[in-house]
PDB file of C-alpha atoms in Angstrom:
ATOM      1  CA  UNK A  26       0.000   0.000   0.000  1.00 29.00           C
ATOM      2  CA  UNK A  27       2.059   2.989  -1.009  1.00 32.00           C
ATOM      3  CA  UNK A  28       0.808   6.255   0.039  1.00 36.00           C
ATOM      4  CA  UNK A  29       2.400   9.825  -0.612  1.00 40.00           C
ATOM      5  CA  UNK A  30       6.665   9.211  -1.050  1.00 47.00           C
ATOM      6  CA  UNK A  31       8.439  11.757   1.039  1.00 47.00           C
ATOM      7  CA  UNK A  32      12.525  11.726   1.932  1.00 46.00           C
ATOM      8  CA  UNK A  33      13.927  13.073   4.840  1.00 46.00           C
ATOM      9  CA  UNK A  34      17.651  14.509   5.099  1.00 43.00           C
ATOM     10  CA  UNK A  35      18.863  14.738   8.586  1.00 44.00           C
ATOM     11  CA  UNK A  36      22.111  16.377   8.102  1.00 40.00           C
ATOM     12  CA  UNK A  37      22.914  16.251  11.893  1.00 40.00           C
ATOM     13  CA  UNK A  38      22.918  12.273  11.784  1.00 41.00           C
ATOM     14  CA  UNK A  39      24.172  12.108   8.184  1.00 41.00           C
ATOM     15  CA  UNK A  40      21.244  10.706   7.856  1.00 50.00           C
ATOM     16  CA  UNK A  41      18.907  10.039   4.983  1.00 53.00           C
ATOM     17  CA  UNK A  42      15.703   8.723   5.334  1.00 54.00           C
ATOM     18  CA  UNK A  43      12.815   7.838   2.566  1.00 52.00           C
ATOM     19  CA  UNK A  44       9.264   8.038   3.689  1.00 49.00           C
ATOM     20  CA  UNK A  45       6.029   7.401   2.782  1.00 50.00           C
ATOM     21  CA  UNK A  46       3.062   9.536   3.716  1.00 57.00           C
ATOM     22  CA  UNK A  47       1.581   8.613   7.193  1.00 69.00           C
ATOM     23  CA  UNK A  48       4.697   6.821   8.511  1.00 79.00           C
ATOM     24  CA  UNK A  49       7.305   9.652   7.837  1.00 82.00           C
ATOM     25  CA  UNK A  50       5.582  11.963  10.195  1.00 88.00           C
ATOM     26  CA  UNK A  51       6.945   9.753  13.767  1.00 92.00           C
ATOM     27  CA  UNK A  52      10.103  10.075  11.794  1.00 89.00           C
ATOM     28  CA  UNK A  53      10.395  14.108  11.027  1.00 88.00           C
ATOM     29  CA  UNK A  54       8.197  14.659  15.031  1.00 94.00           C
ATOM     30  CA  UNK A  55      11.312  12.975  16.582  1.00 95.00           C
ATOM     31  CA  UNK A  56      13.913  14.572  14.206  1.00 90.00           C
ATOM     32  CA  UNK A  57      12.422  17.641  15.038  1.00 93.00           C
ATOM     33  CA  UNK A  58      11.923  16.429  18.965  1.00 97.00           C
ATOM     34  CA  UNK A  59      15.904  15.794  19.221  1.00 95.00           C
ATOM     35  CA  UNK A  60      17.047  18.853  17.323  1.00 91.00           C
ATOM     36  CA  UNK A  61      18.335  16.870  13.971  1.00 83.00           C
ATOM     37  CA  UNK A  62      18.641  19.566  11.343  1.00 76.00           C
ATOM     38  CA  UNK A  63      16.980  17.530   7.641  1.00 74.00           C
ATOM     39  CA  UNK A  64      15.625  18.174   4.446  1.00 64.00           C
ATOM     40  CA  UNK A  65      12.618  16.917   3.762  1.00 71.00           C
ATOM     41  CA  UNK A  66      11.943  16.434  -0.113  1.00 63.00           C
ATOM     42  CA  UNK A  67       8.749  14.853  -1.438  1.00 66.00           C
ATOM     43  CA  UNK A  68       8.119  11.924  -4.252  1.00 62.00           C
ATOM     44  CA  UNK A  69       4.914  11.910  -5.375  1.00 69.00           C
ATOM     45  CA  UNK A  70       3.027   9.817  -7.244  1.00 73.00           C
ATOM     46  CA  UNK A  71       1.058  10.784 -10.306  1.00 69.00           C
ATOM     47  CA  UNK A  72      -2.343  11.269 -11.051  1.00 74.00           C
ATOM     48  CA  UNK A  73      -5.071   8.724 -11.512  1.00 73.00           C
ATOM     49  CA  UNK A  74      -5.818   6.899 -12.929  1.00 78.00           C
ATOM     50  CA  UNK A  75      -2.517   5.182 -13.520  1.00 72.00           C
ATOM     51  CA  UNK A  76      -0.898   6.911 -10.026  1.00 76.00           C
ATOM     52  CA  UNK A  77       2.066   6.717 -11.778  1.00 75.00           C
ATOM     53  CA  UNK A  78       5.069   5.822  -9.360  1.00 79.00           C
ATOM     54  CA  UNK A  79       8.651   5.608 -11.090  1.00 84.00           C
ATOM     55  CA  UNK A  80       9.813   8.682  -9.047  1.00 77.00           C
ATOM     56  CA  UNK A  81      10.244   6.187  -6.623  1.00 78.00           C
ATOM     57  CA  UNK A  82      10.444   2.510  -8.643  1.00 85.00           C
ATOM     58  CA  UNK A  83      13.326   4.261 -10.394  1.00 87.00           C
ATOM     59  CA  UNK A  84      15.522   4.306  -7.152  1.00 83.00           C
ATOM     60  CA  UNK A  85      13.883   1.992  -5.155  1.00 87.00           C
ATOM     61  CA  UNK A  86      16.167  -0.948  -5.843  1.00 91.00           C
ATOM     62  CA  UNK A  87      19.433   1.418  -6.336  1.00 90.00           C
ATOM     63  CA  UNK A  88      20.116   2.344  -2.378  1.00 88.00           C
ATOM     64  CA  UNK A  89      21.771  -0.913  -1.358  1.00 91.00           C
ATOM     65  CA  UNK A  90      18.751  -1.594   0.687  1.00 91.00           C
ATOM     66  CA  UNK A  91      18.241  -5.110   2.222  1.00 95.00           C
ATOM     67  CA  UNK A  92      14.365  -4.882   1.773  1.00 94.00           C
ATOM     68  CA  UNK A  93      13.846  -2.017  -0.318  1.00 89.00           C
ATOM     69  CA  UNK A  94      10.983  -0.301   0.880  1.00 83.00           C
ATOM     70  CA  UNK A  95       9.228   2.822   1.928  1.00 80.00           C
ATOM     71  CA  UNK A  96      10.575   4.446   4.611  1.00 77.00           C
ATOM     72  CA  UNK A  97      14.083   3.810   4.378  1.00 81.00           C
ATOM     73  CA  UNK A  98      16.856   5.208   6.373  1.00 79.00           C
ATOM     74  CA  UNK A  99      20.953   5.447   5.315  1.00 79.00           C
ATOM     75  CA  UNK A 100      22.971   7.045   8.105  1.00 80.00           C
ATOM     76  CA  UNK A 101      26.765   6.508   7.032  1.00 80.00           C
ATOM     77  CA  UNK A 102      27.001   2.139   6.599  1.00 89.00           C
ATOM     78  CA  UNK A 103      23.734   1.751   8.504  1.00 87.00           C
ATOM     79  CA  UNK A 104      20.646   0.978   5.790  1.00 90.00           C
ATOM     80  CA  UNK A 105      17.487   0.354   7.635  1.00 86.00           C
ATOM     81  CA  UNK A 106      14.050   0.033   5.936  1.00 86.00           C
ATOM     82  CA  UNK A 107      10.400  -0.227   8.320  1.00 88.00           C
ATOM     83  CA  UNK A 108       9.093   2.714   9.714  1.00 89.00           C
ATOM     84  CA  UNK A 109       9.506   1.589  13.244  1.00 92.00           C
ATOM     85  CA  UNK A 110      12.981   0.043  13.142  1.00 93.00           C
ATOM     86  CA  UNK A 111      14.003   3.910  11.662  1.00 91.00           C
ATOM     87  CA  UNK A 112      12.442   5.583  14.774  1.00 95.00           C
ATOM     88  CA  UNK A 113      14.009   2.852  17.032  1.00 96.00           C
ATOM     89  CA  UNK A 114      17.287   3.291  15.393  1.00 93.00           C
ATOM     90  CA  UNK A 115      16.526   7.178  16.234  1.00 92.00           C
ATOM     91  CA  UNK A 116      15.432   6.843  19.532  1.00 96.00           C
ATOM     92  CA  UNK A 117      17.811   4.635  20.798  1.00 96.00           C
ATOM     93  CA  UNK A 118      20.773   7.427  20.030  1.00 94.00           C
ATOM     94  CA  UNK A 119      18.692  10.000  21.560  1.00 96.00           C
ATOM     95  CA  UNK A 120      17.732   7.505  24.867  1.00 97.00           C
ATOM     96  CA  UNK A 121      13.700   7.795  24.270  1.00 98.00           C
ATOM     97  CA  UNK A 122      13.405   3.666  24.329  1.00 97.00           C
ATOM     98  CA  UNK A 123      12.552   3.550  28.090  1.00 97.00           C
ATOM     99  CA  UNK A 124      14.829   2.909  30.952  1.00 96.00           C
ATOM    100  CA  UNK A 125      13.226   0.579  33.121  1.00 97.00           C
ATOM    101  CA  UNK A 126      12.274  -3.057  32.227  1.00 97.00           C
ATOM    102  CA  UNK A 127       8.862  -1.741  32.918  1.00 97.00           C
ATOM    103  CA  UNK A 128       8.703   0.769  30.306  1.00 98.00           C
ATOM    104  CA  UNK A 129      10.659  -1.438  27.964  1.00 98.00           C
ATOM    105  CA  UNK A 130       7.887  -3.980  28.050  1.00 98.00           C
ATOM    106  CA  UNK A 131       5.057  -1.306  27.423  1.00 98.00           C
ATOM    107  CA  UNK A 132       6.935   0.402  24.949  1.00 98.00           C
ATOM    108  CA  UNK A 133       7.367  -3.309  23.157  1.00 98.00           C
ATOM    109  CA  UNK A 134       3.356  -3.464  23.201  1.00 98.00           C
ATOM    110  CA  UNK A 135       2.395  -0.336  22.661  1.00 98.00           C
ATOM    111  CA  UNK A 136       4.617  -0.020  19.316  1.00 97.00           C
ATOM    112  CA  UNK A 137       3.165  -2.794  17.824  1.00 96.00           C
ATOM    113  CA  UNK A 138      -0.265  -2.034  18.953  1.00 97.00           C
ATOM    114  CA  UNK A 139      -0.130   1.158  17.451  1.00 96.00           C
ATOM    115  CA  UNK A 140       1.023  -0.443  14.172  1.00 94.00           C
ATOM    116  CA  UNK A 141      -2.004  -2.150  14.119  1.00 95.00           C
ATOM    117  CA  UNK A 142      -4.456   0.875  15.073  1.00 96.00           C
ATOM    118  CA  UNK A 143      -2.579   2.642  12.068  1.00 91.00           C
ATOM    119  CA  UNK A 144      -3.260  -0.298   9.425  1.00 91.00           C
ATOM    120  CA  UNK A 145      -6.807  -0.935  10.608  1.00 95.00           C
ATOM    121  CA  UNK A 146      -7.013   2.786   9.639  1.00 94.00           C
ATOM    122  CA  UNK A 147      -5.341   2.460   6.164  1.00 91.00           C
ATOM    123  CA  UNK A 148      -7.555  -0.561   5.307  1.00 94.00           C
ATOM    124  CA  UNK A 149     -10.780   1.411   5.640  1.00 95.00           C
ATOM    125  CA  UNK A 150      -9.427   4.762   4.302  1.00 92.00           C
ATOM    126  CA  UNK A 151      -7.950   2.717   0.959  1.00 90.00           C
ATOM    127  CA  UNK A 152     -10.953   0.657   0.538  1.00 94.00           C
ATOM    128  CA  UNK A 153     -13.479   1.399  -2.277  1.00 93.00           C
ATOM    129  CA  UNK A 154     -16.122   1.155  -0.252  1.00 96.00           C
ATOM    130  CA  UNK A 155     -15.183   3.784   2.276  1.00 92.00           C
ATOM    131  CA  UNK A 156     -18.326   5.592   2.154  1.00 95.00           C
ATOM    132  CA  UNK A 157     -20.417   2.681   2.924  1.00 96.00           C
ATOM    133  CA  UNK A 158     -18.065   0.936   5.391  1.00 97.00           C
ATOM    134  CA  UNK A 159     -17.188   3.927   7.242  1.00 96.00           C
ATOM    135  CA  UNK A 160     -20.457   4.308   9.767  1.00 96.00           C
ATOM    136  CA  UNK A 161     -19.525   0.968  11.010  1.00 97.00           C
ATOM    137  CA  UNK A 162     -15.581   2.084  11.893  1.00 97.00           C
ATOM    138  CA  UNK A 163     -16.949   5.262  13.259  1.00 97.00           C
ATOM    139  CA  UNK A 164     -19.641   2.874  15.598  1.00 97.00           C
ATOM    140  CA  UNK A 165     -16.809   0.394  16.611  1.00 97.00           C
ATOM    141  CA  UNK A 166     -13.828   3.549  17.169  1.00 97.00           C
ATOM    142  CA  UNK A 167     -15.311   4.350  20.928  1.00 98.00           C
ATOM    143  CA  UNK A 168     -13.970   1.307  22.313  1.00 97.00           C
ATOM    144  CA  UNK A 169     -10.797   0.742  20.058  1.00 97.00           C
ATOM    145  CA  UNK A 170      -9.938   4.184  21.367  1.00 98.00           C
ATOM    146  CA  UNK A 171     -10.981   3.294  25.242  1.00 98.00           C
ATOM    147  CA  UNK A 172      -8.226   0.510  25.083  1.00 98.00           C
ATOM    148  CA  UNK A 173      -5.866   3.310  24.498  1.00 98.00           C
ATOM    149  CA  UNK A 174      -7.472   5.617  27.146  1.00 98.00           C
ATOM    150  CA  UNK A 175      -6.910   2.610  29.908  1.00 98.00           C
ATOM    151  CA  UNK A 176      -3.311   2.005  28.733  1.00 98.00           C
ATOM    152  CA  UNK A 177      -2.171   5.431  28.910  1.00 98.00           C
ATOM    153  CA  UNK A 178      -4.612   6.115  32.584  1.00 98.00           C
ATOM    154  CA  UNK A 179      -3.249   8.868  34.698  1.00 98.00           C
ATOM    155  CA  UNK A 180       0.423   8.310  33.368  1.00 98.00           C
ATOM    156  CA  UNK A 181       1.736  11.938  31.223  1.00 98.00           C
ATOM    157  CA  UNK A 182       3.479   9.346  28.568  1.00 98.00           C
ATOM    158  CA  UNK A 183       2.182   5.712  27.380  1.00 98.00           C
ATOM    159  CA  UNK A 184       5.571   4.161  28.621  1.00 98.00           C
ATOM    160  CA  UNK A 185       5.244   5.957  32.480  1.00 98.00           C
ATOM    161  CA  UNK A 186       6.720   9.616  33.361  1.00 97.00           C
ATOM    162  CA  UNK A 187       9.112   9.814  30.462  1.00 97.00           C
ATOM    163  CA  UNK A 188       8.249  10.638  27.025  1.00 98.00           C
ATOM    164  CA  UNK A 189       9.809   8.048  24.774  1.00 98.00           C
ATOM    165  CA  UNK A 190       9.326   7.334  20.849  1.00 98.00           C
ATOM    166  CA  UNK A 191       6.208   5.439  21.219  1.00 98.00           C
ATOM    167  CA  UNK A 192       4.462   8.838  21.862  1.00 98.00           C
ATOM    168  CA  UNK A 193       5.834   9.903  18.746  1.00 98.00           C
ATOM    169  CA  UNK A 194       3.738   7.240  16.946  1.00 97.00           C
ATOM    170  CA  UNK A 195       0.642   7.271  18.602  1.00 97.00           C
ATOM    171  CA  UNK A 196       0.326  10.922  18.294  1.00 97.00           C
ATOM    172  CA  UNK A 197      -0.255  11.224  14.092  1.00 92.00           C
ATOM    173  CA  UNK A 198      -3.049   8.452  14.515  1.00 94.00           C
ATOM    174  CA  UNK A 199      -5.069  10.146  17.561  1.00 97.00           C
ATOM    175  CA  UNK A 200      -4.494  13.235  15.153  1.00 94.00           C
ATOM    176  CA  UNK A 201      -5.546  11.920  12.420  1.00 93.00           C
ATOM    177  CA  UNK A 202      -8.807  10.142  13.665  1.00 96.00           C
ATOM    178  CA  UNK A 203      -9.586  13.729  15.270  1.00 94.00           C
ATOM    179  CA  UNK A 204     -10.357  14.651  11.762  1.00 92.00           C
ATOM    180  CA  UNK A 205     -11.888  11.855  10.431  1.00 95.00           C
ATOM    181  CA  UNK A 206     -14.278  11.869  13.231  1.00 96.00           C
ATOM    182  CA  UNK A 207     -13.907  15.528  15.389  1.00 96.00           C
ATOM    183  CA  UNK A 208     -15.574  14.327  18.498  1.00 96.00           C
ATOM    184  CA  UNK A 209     -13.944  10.868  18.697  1.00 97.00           C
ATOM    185  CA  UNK A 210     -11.783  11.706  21.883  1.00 98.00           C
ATOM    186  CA  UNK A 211     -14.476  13.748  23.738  1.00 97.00           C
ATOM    187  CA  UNK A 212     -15.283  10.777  25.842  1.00 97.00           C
ATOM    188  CA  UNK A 213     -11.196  10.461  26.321  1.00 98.00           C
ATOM    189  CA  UNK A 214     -10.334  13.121  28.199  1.00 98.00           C
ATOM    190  CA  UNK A 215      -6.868  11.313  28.920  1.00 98.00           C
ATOM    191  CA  UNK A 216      -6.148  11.211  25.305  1.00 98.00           C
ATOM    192  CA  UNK A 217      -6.958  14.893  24.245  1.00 98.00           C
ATOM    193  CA  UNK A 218      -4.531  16.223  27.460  1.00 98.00           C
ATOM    194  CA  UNK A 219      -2.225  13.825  25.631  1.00 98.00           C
ATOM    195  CA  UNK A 220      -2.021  15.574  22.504  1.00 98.00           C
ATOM    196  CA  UNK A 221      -2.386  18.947  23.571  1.00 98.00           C
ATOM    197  CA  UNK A 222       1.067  18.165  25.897  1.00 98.00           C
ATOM    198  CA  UNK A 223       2.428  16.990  22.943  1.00 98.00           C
ATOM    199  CA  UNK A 224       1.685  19.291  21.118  1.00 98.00           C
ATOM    200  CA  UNK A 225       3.486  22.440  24.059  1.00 98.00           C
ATOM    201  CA  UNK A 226       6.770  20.419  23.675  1.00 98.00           C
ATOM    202  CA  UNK A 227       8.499  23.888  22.784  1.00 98.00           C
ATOM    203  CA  UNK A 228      10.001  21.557  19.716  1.00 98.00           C
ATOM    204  CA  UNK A 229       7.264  20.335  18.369  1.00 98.00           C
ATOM    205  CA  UNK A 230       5.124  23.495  18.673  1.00 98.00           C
ATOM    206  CA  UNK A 231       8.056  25.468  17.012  1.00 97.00           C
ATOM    207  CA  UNK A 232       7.967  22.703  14.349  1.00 95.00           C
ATOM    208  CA  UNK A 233       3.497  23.101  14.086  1.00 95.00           C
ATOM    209  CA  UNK A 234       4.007  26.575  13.745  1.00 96.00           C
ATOM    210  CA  UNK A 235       6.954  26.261  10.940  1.00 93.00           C
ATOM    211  CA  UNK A 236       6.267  26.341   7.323  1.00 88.00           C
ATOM    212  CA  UNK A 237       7.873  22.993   7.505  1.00 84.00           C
ATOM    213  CA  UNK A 238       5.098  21.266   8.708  1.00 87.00           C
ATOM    214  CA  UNK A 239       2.624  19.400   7.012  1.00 78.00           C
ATOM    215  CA  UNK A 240      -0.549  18.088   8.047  1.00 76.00           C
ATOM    216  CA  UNK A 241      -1.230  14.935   5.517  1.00 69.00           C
ATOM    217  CA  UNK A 242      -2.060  13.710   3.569  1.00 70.00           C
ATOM    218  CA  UNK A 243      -2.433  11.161   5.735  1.00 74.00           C
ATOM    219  CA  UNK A 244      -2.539   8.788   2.668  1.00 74.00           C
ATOM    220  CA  UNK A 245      -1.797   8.411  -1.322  1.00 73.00           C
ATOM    221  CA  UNK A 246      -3.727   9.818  -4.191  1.00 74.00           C
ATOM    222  CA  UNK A 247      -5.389   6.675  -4.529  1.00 71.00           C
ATOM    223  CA  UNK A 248      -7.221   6.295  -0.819  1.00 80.00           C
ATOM    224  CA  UNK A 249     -10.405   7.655  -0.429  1.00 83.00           C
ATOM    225  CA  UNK A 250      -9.734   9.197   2.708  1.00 81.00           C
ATOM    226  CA  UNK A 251      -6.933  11.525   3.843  1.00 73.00           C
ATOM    227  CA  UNK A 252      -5.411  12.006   0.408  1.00 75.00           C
ATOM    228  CA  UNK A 253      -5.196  16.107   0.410  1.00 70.00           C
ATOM    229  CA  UNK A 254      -3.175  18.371   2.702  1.00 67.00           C
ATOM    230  CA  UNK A 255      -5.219  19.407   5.662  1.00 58.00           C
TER     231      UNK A 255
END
């Protein structure tokens, strides 16, 4: 499922890292978070209805890549592809993968969780039949989001008192289900103090606030949800 093909630059790291759409957000939030100076450049895909793609197929398989794949990440010999290996590789130089065993085993849970939250997301908003499927997301999203509500509780940060990268990638879906369905997190109270403290990190609001950020699309041209900038 490709979706909108962005690249990231972090010159700090000598770092670059290929994105696509929805998953290079976690990526720039936490460049951005940890002060990595990057350039972000955009692929994009063409029009329909062939959504033409070689800006991308035409390097794809020359970056010495293991799995080539969107995102990617090449910081000096180290070639990763997978969104969430890049942000662990990230996090992990920046110490935002949880000190205690504690964390460490919430962090493991939550990132994968989250993965899934994300790609239950993608199926719906790719599907042809959004428009007729989507009452019955919107009826069963109160208690996929509760599950999230009861994980995070009273704690500032999923993993405990520390913000670590698992923040990073819950944040763009809570976002971006706050605009597919506005009053989704007014039951959540939890989860809307969640973003908004997010969102006061003095990095991140300096980064909102930027002409470098973008909000979406969330997804590719050819989704039928969250394919236009916000």
């Amino acid at each position: 499922m490709l979706r909108d093909m962005q690249s990231v630059e972090a010159s700090g790291l000598g770092m670059h890292v290929g994105a696509a759409g929805t998953l290079a957000q976690p990526i720039r939030l936490l460049l951005e978070y940890t002060g990595t100076e990057y350039e972000d450049k955009l692929y994009s895909c063409g029009e329909a209805p062939d959504f033409e793609k070689s800006c991308w197929l035409d390097v794809k398989l020359k970056l010495g890549l293991d799995f080539p794949n969107l995102p990617y990440m090449i910081d000096g010999d180290v070639k990763l592809s997978q969104s969430n290996a890049i942000v662990r590789y990230i996090a992990r130089k920046h110490n935002l993968d949880g000190k205690t065993e504690a964390e460490k085993i919430r962090i493991d849970l939550l990132e994968n969780q989250t993965m899934d939250f994300r790609m239950g997301f993608a199926r719906l908003a790719y599907n042809p039949d959004f428009e007729n499927l989507k009452a019955d997301y919107q009826k069963g999203l109160p208690g996929l989001l509760k599950q999230y509500s009861d994980f995070l509780g009273k704690r500032p940060w999923f993993a405990g008192d520390q913000i670590t990268f698992v923040d990073f990638l819950m944040y763009e879906p809570l976002d971006a289900h706050q605009i597919f369905e506005p009053k989704c997190l007014d039951e959540f109270q939890n989860l809307k103090d969640f973003l908004t403290r997010f969102e006061a990190l003095e990095k991140i609001a300096a980064y909102i606030k930027s002409d470098r950020f973008m909000k979406g699309p969330f997804n590719n041209r050819m989704a039928k949800w969250g394919n236009k900038k916000q």
